[in-house]
Short mmCIF file of C-alpha atoms and ligand atoms in Angstrom, two decimals:
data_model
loop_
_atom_site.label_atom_id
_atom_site.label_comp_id
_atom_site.label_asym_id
_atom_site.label_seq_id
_atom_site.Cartn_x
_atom_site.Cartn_y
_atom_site.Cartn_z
CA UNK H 190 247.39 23.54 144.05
CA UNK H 191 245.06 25.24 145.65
CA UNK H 192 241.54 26.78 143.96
CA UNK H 193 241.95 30.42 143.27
CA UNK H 194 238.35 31.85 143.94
CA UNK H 195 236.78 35.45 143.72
CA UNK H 196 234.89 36.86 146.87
CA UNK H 197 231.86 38.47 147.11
CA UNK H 198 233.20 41.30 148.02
CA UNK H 199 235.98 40.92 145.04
CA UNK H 200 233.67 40.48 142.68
CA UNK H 201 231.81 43.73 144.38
CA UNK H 202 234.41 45.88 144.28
CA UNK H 203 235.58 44.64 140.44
CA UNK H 204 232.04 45.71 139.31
CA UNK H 205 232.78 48.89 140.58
CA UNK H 206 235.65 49.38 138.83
CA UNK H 207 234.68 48.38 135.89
CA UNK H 208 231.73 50.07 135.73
CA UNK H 209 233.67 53.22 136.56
CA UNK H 210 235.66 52.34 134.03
CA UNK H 211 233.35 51.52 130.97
CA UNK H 212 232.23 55.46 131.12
CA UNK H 213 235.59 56.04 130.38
CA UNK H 214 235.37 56.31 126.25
CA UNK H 215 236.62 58.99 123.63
CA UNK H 216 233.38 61.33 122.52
CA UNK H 217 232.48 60.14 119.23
CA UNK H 218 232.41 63.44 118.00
CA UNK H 219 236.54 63.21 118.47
CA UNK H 220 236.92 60.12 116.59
CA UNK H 221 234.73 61.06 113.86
CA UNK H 222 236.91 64.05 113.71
CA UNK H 223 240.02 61.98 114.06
CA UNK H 224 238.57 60.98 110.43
CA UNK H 225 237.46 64.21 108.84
CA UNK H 226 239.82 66.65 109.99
CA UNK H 227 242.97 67.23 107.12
CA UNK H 228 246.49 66.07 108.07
CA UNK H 229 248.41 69.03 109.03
CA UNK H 230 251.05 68.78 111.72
CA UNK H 231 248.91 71.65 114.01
CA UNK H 232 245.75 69.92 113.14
CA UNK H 233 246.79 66.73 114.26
CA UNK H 234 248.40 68.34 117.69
CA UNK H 235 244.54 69.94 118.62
CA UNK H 236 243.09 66.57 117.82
CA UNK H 237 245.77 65.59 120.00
CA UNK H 238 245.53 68.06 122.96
CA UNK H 239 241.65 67.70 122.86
CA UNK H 240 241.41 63.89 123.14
CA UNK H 241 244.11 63.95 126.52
CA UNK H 242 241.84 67.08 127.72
CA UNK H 243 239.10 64.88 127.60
CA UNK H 244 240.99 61.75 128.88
CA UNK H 245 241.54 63.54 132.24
CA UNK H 246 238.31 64.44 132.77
CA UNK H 247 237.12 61.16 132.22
CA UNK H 248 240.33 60.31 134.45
CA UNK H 249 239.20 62.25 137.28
CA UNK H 250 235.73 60.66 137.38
CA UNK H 251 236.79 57.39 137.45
CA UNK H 252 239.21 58.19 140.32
CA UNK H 253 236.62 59.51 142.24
CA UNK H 254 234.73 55.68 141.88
CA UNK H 255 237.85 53.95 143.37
CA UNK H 256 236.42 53.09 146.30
CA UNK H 257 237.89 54.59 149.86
CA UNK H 258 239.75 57.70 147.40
CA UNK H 259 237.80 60.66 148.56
CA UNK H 260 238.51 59.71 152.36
CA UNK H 261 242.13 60.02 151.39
CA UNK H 262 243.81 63.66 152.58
CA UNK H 263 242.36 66.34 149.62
CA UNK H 264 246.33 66.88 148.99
CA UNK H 265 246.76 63.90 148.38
CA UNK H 266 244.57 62.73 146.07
CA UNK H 267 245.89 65.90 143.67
CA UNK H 268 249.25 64.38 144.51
CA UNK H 269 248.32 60.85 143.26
CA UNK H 270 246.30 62.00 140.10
CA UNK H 271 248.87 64.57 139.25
CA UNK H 272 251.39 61.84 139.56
CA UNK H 273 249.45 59.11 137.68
CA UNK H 274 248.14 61.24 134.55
CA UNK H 275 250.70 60.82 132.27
CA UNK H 276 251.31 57.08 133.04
CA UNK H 277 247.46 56.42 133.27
CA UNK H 278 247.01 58.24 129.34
CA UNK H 279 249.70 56.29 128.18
CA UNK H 280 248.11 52.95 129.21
CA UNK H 281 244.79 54.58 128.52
CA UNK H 282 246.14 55.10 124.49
CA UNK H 283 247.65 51.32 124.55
CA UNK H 284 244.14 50.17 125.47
CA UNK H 285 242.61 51.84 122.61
CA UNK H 286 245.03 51.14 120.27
CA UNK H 287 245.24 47.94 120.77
CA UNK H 288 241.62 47.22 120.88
CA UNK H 289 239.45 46.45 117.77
CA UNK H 290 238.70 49.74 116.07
CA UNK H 291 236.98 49.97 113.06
CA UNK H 292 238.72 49.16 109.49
CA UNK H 293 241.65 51.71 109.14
CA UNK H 294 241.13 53.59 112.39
CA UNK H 295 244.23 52.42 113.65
CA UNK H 296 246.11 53.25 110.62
CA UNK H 297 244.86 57.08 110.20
CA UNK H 298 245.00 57.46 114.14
CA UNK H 299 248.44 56.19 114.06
CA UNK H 300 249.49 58.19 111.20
CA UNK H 301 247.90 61.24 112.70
CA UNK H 302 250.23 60.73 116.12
CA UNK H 303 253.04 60.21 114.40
CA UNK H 304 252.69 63.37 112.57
CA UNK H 305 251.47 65.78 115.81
CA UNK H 306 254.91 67.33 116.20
CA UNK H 307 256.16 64.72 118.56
CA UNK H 308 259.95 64.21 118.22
CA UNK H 309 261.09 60.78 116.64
CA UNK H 310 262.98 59.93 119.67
CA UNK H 311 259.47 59.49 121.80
CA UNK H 312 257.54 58.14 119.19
CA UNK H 313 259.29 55.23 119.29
CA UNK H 314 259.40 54.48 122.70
CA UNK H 315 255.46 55.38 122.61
CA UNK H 316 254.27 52.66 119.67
CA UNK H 317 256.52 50.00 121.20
CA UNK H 318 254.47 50.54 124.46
CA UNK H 319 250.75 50.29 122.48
CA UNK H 320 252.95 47.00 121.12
CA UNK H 321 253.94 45.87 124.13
CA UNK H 322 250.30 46.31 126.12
CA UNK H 323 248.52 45.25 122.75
CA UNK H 324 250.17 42.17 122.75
CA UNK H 325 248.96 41.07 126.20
CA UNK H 326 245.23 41.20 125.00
CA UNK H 327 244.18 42.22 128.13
CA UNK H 328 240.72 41.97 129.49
CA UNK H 329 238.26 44.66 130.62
CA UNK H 330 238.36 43.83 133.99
CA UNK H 331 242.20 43.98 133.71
CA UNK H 332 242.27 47.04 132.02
CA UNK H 333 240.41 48.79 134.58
CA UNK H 334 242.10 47.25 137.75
CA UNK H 335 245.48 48.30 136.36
CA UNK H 336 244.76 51.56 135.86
CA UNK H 337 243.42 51.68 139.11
CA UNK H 338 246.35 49.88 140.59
CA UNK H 339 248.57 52.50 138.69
CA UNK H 340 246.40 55.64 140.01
CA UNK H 341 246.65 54.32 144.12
CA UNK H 342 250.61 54.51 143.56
CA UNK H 343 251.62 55.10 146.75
CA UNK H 344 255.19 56.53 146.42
CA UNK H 345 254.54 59.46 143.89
CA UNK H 346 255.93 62.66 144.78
CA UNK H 347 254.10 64.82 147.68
CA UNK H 348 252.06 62.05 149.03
CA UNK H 349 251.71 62.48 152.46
CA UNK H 350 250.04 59.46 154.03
CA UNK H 351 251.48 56.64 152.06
CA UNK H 352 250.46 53.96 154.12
CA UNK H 353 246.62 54.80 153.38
CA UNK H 354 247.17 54.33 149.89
CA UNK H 355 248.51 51.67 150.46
CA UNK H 356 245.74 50.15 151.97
CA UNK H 357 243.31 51.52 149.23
CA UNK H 358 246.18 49.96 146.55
CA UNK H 359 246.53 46.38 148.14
CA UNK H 360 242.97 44.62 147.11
CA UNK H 361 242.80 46.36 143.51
CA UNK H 362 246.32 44.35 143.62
CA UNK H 363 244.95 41.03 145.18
CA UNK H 364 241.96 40.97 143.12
CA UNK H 365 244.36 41.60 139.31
CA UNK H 366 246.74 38.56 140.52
CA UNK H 367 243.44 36.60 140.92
CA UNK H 368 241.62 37.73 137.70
CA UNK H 369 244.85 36.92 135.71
CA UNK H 370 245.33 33.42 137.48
CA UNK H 371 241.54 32.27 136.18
CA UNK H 372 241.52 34.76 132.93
CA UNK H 373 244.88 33.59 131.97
CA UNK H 374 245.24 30.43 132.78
CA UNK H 375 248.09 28.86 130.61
CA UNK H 376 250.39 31.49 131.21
CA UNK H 377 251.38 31.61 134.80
CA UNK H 378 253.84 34.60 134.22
CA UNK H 379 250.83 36.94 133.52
CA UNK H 380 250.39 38.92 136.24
CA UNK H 381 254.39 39.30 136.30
CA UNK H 382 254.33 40.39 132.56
CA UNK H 383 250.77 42.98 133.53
CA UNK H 384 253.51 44.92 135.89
CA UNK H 385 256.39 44.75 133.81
CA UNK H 386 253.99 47.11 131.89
CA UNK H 387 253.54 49.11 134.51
CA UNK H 388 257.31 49.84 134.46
CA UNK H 389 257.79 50.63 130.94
CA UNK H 390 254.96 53.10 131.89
CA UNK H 391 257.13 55.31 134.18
CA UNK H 392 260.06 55.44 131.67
CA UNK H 393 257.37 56.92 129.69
CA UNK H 394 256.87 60.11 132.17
CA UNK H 395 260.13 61.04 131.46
CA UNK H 396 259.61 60.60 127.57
CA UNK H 397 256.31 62.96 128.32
CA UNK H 398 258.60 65.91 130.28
CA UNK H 399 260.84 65.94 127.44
CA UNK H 400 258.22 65.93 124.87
CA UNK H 401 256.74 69.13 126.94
CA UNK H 402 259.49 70.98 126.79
CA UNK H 403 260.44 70.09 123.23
CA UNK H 404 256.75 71.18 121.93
CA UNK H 405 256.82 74.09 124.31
CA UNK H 406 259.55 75.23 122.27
CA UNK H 407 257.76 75.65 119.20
CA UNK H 408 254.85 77.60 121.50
CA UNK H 409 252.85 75.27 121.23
CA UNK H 410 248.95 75.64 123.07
CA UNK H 411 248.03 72.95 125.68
CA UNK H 412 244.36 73.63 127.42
CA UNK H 413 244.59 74.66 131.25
CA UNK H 414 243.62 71.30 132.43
CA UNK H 415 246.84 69.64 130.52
CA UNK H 416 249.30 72.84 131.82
CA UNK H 417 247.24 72.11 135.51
CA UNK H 418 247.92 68.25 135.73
CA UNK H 419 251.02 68.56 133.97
CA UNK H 420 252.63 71.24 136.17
CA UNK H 421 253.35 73.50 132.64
CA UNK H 422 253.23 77.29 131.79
C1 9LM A 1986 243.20 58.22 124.81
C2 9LM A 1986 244.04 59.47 125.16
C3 9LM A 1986 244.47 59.46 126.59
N1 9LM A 1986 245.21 59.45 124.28
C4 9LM A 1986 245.84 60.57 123.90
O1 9LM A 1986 245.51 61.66 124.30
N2 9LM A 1986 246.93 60.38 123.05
C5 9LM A 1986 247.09 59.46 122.06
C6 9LM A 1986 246.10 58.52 121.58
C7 9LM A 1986 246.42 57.17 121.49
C8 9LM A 1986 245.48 56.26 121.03
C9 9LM A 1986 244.19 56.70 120.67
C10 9LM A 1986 243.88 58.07 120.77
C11 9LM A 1986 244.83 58.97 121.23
C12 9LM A 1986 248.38 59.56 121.55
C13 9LM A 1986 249.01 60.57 122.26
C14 9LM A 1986 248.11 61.07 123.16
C15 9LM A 1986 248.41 62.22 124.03
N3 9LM A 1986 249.77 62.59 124.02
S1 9LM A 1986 250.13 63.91 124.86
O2 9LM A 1986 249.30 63.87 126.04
O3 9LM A 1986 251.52 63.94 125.05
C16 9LM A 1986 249.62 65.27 123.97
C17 9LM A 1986 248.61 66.06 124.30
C18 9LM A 1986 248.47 67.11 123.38
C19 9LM A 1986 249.34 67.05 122.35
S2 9LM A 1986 250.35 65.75 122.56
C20 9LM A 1986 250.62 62.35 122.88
C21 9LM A 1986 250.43 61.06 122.18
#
């Protein structure tokens, strides 16, 4: 069996990434409001609609430090973030669900999603997800090189040159199998199980379309960033 070994230049590029990646938290001013603010349905939908606004942001920058993305076609790399948003907030929320938050964090945040005015129908499908990516206990390192693996999708809709991606997509790819091989080492099916995941994600875009419509329904406000990268109003 031969030795699975990080390169230099692996190991370069995975400090990139995950250095890209570590800016990416939630303002503390939105968790501590995630604690103050009352429960109301509307109240919980701003908390809501201000933590993804700030999410993409933080989505965009991070994009921008994958290395070789802003050689890609301009077009293009609106195609790929518009088509990764959804999927990369989704994982994003699993990640900081599932991570150690402080005593009864989880609880009110949970309680406070459940009660935003999201239909029962996509709520489950949404907690099984944070289940189903919490139980993996993923590592940083992982975190980061799957969301970056799940950004440089190659086949999303309106990408022009695919096989560039492609290119960019391939040693974020190389480098998770490897991490997982030496991170995980008793469970060989890891890296299989880490894109399983990625799967479930895009079942979840079509969870998030519905959900869009449903809310916008009821009229409810998104900020122009969400209506930009979501393609609403
Ligand atoms: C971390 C960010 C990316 N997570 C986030 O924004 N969440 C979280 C969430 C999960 C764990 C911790 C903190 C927050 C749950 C949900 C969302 C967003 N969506 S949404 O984009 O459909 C939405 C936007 C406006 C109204 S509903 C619904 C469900």
């Amino acid at each position: 069996k031969e030795k699975v070994e990080i390169t230099k230049e692996q190991e370069a590029l995975m400090k990139l990434i995950v250095d890209a990646y570590n800016k990416h938290q939630i303002p503390q001013d939105v968790t501590k409001k995630l604690l103050q603010e009352q429960y109301s349905t509307e109240e919980n939908f701003i908390l809501l609609t201000e933590i993804a606004t700030s999410q993409v942001q933080v989505l965009v920058e991070f994009t921008k430090n994958i290395p070789g993305f802003l050689s890609l076609d301009h077009e293009d790399q609106i195609a790929l973030l518009k088509g990764s948003a959804v999927e990369a907030m989704f994982l994003r929320s699993a990640q900081v669900f599932s991570r150690k938050m402080p005593i009864g964090h989880t609880e009110v945040l949970e309680e406070r999603i459940r009660k935003s005015g999201i239909s029962e129908e996509f709520i489950t499908p949404l907690f099984n997800f944070y289940k189903s990516v919490g139980e993996l206990h993923m590592s940083l390192e992982e975190q980061a090189l799957l969301t970056a693996v799940t950004i440089l999708t190659p086949d999303r809709p309106y990408v022009k040159d695919q096989q560039t991606v492609e290119l960019l997509q391939e040693p974020m790819v190389d480098l998770l199998k490897k991490l997982c091989v030496l991170q995980h080492p008793q469970e060989p099916q890891y890296f299989a199980r880490l894109l399983g995941r990625l799967t479930e994600l895009r079942t979840l875009n079509h969870y998030h379309a519905e959900m869009l419509t449903s809310w916008r329904v009821n009229d409810h406000k998104f900020t122009p960033l969400l209506c930009e990268i979501w393609d609403v109003q």
